[in-house]
Backbone as ProteinMPNN parsed JSONL, in Angstrom:
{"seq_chain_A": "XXXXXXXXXXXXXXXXXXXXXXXXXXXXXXXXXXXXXXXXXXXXXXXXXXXXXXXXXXXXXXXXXXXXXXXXXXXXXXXXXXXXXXXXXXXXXXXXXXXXXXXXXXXXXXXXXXXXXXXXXXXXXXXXXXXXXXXXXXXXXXXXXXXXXXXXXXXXX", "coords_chain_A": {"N_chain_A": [[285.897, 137.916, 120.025], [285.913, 136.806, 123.045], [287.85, 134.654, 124.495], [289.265, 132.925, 126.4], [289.72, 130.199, 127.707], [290.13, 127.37, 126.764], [290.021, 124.231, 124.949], [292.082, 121.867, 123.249], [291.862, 119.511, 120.859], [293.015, 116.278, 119.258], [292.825, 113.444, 117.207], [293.891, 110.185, 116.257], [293.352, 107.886, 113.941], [292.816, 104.16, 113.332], [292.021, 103.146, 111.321], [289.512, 103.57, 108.321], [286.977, 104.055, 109.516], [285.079, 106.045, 111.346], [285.319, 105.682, 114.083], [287.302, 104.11, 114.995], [289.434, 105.214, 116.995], [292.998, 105.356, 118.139], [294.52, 106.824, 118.826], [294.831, 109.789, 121.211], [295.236, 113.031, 121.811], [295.64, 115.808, 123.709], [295.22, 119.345, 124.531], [295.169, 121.824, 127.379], [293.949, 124.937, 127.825], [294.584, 127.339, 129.677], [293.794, 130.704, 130.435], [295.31, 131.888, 128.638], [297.907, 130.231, 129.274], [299.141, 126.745, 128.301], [298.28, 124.345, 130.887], [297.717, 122.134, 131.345], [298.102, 118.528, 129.709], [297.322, 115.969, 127.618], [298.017, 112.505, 126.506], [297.269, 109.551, 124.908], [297.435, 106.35, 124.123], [295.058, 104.203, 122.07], [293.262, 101.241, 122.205], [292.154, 99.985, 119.381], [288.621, 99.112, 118.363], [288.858, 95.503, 118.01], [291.422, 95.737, 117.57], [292.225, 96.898, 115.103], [293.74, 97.985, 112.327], [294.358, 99.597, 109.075], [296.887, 99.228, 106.716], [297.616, 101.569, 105.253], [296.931, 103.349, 106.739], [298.579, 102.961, 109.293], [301.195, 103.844, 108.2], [300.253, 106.332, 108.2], [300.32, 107.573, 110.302], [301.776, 105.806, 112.115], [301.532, 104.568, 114.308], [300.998, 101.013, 115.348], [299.378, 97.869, 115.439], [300.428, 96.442, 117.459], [301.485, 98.029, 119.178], [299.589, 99.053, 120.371], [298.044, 97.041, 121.492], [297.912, 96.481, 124.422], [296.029, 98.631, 125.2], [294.51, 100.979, 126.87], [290.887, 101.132, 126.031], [288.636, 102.657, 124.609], [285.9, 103.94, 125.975], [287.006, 104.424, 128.559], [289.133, 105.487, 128.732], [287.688, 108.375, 128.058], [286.531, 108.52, 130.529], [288.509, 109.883, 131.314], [289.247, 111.45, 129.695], [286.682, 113.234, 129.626], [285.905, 115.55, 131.261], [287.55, 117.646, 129.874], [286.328, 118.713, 127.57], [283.07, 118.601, 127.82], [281.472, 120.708, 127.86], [282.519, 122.591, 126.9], [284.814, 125.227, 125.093], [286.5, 124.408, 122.761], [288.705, 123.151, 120.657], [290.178, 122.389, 117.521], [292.06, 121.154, 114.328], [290.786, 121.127, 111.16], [288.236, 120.67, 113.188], [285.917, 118.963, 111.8], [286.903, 116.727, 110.985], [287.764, 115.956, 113.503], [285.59, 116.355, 115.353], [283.194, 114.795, 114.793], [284.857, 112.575, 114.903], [284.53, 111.994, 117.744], [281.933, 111.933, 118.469], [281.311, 110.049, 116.503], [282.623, 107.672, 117.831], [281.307, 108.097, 120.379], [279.145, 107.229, 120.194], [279.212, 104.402, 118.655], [280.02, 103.098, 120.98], [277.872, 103.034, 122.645], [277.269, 105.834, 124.17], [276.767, 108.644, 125.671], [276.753, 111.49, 123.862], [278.076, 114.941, 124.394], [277.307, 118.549, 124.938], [279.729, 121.192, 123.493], [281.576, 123.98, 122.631], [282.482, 124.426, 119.656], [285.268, 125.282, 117.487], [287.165, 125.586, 114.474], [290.511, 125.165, 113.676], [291.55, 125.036, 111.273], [289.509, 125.916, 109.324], [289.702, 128.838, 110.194], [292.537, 130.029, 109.198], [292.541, 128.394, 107.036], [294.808, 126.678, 105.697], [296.549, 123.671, 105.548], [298.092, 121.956, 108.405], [300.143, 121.39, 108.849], [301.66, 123.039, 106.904], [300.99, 125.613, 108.342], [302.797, 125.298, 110.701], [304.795, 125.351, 109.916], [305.389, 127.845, 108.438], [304.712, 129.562, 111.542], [306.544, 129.008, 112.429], [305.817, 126.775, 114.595], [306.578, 124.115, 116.52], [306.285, 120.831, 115.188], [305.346, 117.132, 115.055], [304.165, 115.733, 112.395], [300.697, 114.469, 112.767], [301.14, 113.15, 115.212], [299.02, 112.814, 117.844], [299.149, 114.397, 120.02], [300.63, 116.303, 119.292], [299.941, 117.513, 117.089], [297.833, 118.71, 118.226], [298.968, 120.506, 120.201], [300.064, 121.94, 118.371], [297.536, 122.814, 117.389], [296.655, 124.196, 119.212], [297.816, 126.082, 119.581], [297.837, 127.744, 117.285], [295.096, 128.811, 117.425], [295.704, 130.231, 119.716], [297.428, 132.467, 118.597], [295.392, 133.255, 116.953], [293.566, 134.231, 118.749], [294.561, 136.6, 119.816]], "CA_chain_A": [[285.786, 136.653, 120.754], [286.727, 136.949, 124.292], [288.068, 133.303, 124.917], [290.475, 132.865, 127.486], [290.656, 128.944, 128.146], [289.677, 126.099, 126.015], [291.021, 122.892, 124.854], [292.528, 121.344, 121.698], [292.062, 118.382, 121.181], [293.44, 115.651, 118.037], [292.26, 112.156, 117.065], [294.17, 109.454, 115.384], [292.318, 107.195, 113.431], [292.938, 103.021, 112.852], [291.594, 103.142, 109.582], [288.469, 104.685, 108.077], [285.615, 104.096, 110.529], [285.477, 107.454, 112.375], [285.139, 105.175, 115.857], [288.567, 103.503, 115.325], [289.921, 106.084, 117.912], [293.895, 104.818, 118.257], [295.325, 107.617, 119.431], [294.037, 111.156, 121.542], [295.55, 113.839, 122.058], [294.334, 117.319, 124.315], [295.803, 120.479, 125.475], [293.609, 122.305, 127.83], [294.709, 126.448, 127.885], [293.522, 128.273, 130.693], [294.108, 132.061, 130.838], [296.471, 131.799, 127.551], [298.537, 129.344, 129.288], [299.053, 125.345, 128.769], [297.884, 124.142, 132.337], [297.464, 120.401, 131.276], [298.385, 117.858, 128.66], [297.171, 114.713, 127.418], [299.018, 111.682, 125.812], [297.114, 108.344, 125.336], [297.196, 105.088, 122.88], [293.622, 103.362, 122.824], [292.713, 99.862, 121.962], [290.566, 100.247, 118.443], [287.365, 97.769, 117.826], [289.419, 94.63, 117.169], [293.054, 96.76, 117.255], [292.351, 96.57, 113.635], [294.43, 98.883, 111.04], [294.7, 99.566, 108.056], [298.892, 99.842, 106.89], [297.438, 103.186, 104.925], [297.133, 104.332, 108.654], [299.973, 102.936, 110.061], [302.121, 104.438, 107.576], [300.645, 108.399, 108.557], [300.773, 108.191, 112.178], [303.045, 104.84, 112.735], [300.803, 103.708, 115.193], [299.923, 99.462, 114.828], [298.528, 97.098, 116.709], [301.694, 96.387, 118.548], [301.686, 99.984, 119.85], [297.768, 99.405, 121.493], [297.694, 96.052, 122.002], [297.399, 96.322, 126.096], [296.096, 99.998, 125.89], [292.969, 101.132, 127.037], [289.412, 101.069, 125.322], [287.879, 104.637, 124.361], [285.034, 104.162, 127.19], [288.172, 103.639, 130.047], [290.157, 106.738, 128.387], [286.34, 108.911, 127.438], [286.375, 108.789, 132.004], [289.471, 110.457, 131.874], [288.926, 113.139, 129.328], [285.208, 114.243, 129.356], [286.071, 117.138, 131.621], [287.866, 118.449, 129.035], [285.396, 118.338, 126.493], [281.77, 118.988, 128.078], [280.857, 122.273, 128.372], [284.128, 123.689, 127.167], [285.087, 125.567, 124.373], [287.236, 122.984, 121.924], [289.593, 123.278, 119.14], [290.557, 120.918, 116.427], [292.393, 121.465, 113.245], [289.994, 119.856, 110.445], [287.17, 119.904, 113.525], [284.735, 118.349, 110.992], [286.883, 115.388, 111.373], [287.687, 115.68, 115.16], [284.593, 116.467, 116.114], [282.868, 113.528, 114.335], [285.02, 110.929, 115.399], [284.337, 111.565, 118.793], [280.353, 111.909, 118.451], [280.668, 108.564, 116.163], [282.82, 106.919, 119.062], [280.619, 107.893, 121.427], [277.972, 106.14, 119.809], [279.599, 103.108, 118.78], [280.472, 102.051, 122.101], [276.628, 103.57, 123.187], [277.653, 106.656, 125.24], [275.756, 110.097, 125.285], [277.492, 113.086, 123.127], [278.273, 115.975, 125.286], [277.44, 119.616, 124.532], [280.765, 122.159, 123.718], [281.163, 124.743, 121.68], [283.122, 124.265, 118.649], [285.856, 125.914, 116.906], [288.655, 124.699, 113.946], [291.689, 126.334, 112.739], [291.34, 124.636, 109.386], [288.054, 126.824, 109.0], [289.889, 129.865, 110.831], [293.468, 129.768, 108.546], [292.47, 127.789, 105.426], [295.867, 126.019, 104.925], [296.899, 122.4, 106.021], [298.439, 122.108, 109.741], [301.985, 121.194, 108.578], [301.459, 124.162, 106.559], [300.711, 126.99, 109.13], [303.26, 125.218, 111.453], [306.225, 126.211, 108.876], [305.222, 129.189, 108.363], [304.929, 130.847, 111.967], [307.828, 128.479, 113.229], [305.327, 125.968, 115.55], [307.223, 122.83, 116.555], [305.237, 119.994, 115.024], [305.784, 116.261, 114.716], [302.531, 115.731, 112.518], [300.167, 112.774, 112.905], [300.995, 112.346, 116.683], [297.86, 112.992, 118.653], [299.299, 115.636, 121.184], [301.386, 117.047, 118.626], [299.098, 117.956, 116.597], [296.75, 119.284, 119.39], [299.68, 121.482, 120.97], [299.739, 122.972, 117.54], [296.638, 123.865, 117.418], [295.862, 125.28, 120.571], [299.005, 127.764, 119.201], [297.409, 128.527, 116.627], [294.098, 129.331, 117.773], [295.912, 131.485, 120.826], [297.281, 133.151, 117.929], [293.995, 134.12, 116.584], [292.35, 134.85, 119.454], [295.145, 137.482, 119.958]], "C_chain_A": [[286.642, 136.757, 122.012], [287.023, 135.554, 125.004], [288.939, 133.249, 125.274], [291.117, 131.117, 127.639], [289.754, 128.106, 127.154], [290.776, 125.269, 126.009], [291.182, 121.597, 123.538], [292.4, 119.872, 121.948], [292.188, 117.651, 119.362], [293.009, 113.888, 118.428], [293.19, 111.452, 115.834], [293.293, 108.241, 115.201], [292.625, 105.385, 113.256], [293.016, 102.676, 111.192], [290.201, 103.709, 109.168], [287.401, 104.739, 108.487], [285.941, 104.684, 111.277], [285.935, 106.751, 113.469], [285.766, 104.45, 116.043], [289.71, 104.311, 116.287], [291.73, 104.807, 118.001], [294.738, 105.841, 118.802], [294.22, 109.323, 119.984], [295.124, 112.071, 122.514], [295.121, 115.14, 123.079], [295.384, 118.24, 125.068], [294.938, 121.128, 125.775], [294.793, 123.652, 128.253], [293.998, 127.165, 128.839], [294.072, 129.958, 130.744], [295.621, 132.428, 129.946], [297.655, 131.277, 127.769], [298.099, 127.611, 128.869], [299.27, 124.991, 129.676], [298.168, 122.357, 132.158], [297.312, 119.741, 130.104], [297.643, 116.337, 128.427], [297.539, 113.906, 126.397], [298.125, 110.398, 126.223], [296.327, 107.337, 124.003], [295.943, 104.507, 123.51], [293.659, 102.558, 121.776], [291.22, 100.083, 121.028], [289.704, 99.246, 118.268], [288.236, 97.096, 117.054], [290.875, 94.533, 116.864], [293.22, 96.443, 115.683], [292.787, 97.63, 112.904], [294.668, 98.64, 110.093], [296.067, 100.143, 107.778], [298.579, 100.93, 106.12], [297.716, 104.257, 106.101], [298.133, 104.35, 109.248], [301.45, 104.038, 109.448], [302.07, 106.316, 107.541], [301.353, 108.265, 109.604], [301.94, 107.162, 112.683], [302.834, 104.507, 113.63], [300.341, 102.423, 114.488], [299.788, 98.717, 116.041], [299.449, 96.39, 117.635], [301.608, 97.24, 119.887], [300.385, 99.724, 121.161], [297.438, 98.122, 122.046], [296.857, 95.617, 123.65], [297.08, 98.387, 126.117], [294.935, 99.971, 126.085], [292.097, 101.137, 126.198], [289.003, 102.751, 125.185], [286.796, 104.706, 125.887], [286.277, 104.694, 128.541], [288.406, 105.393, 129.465], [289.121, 108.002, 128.58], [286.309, 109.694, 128.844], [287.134, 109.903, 132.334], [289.796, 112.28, 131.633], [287.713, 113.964, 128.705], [285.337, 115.854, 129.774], [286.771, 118.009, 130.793], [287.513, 119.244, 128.008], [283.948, 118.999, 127.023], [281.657, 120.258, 128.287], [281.859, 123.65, 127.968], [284.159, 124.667, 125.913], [286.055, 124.792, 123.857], [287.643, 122.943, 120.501], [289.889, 122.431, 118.271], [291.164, 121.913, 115.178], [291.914, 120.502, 112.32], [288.673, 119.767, 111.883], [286.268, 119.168, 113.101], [285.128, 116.721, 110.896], [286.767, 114.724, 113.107], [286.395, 115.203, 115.828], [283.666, 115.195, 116.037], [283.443, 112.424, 114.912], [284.943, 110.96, 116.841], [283.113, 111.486, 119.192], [280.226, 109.922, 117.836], [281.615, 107.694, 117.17], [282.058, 106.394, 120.177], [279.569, 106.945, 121.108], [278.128, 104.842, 119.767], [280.268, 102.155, 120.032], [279.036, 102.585, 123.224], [276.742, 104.429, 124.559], [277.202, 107.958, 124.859], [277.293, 111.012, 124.956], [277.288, 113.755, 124.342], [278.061, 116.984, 124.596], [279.091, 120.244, 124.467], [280.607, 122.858, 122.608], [282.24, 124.687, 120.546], [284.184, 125.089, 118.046], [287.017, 125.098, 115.846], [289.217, 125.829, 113.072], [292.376, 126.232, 111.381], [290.289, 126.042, 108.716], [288.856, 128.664, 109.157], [291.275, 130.751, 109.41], [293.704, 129.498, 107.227], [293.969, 126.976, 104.965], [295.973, 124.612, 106.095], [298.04, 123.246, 107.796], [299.851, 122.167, 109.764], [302.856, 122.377, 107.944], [302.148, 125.971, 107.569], [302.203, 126.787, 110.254], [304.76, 125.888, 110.811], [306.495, 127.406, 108.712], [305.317, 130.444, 109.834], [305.652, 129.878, 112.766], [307.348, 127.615, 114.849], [305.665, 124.939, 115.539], [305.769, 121.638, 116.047], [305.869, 118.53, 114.883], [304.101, 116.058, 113.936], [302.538, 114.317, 112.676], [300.321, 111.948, 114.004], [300.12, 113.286, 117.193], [298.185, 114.794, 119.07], [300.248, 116.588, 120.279], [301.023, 118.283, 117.941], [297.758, 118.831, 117.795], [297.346, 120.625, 119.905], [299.971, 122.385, 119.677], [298.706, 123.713, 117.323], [296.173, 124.662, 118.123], [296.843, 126.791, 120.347], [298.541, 128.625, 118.477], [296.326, 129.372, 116.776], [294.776, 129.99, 118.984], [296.521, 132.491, 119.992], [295.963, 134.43, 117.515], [293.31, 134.499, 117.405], [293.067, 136.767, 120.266], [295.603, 137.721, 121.193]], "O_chain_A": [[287.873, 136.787, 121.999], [286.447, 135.329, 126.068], [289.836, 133.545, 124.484], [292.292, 130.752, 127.677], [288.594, 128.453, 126.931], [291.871, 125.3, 126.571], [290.412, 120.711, 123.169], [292.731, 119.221, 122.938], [291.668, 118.217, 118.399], [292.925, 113.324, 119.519], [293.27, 111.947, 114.71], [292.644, 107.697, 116.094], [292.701, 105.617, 112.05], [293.762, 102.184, 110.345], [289.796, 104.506, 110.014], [286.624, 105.496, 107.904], [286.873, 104.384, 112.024], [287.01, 107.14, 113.927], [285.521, 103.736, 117.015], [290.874, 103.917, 116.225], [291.581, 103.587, 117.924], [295.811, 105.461, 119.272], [293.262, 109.804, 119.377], [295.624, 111.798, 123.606], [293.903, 115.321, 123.055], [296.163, 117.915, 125.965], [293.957, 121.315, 125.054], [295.923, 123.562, 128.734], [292.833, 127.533, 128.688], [295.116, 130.046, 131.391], [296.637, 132.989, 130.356], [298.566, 131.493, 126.97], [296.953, 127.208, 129.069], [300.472, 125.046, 129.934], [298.799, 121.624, 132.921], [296.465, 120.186, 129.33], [297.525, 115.661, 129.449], [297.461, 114.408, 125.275], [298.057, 110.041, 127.399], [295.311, 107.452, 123.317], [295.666, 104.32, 124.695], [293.981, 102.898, 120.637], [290.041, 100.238, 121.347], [290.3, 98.23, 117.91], [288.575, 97.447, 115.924], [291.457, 93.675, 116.199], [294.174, 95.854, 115.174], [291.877, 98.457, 112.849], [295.203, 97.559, 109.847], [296.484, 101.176, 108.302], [299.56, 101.665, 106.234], [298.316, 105.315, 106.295], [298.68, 105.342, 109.728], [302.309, 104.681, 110.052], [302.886, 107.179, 107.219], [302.5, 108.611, 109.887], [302.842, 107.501, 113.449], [303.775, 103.987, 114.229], [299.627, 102.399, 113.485], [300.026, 98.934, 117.229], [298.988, 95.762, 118.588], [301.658, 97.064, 121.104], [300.32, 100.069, 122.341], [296.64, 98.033, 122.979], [295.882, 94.933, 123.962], [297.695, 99.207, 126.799], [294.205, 99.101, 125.61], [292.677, 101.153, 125.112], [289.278, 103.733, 125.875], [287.032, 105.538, 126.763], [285.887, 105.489, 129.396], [287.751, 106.33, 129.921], [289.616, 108.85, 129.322], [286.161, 110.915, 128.886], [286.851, 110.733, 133.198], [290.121, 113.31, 132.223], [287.639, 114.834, 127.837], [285.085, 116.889, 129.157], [286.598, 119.211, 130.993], [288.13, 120.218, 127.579], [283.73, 120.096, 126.51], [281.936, 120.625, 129.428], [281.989, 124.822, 128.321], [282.975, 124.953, 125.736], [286.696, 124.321, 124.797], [286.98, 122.738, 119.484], [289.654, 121.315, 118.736], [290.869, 123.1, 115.04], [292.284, 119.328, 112.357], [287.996, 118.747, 111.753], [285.636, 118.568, 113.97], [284.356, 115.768, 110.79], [286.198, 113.79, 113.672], [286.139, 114.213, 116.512], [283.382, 114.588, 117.069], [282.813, 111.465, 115.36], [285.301, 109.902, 117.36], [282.955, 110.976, 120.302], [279.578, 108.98, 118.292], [281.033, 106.615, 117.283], [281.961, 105.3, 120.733], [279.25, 105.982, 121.806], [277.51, 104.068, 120.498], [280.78, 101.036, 120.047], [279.169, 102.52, 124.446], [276.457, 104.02, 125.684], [277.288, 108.312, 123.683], [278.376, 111.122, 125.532], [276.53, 113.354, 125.225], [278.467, 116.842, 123.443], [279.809, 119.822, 125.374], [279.791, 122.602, 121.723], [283.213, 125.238, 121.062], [283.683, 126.203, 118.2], [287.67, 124.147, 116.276], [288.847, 126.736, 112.326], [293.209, 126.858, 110.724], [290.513, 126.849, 107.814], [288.578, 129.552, 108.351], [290.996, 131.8, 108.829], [294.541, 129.96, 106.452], [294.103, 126.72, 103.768], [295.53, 124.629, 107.244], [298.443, 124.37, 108.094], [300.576, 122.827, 110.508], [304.026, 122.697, 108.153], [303.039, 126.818, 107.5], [302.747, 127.814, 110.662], [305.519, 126.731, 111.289], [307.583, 127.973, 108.804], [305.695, 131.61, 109.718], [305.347, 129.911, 113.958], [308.008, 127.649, 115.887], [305.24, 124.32, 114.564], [304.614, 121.669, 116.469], [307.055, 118.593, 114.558], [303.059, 116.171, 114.582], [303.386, 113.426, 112.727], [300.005, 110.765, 114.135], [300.346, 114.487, 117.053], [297.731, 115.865, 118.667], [300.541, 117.687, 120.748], [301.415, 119.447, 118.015], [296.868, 119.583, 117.397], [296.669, 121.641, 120.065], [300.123, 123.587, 119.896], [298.718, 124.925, 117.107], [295.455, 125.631, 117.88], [296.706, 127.957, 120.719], [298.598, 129.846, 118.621], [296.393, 130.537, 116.383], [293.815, 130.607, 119.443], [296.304, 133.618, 120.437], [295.736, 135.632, 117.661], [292.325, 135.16, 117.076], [292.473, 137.66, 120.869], [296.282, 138.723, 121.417]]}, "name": "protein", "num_of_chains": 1, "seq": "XXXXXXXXXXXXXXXXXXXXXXXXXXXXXXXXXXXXXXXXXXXXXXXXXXXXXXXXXXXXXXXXXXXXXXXXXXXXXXXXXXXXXXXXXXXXXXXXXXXXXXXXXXXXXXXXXXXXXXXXXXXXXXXXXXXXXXXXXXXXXXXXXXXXXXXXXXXXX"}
């Protein structure tokens, strides 16, 4: 796999409707550096949570109250996303909640090409981060994102 730049990206959730987007994360790697970061609280359908949720990530509706909408934020980081190559740890959830986002606020999916370092690794994220000494705070967006893009520059060697 000759992959030079892609871009990680992490999704926190509200509560268990994929398209409660509350938090997003993204590191974009160009030429086996981190070039550009992203950090940003979004305003879920209703800023509704469940305290199951609050209590992973410690995001509540305090936190998002005045934050942006997924469409507003979606402007900011498509280019990251369309056409790219795109990491996730767990993609099967990532990837999903930003296909069922897109939908629920009626916005066309984008092509990219997929990759997750759940699939790649096989062990939990908190896991792998212990093990080869990757700073993690889990369950924050970018945290989780800047881990994975480590890991997968790992593997891509």
């Amino acid at each position: 796999m000759n992959i030079t730049s892609f871009t990680a990206i992490d999704f926190e959730t509200a509560q268990p409707k994929q398209h409660s987007i509350c938090q997003v994360g993204i590191v974009r790697v160009e030429n086996g550096e981190i070039v550009e970061t992203y950090n940003q609280l979004v305003y879920p359908p209703d800023n509704y949570y469940w305290d199951r949720f609050i209590d992973i990530h410690g995001i509540s509706p305090s936190d998002t109250k005045f934050s942006p909408i997924f469409p507003d934020v979606w402007e900011e980081i498509k280019h990251f996303i369309e056409g790219q190559e795109v990491v996730a740890h767990n993609g099967a959830f990532d990837f999903s909640v930003l296909n069922k986002t897109l939908d629920y606020y009626g916005m066309e999916s984008v092509q990219f090409k997929q990759h997750c370092t759940y699939k790649i690794y096989k062990k939990k994220l908190n896991v792998l981060c212990e093990e080869y000494g990757i700073q993690l705070k889990h369950h924050d967006a970018l945290s989780d994102a800047k881990a994975c893009a480590e890991l997968f520059k790992m593997h891509l060697g």
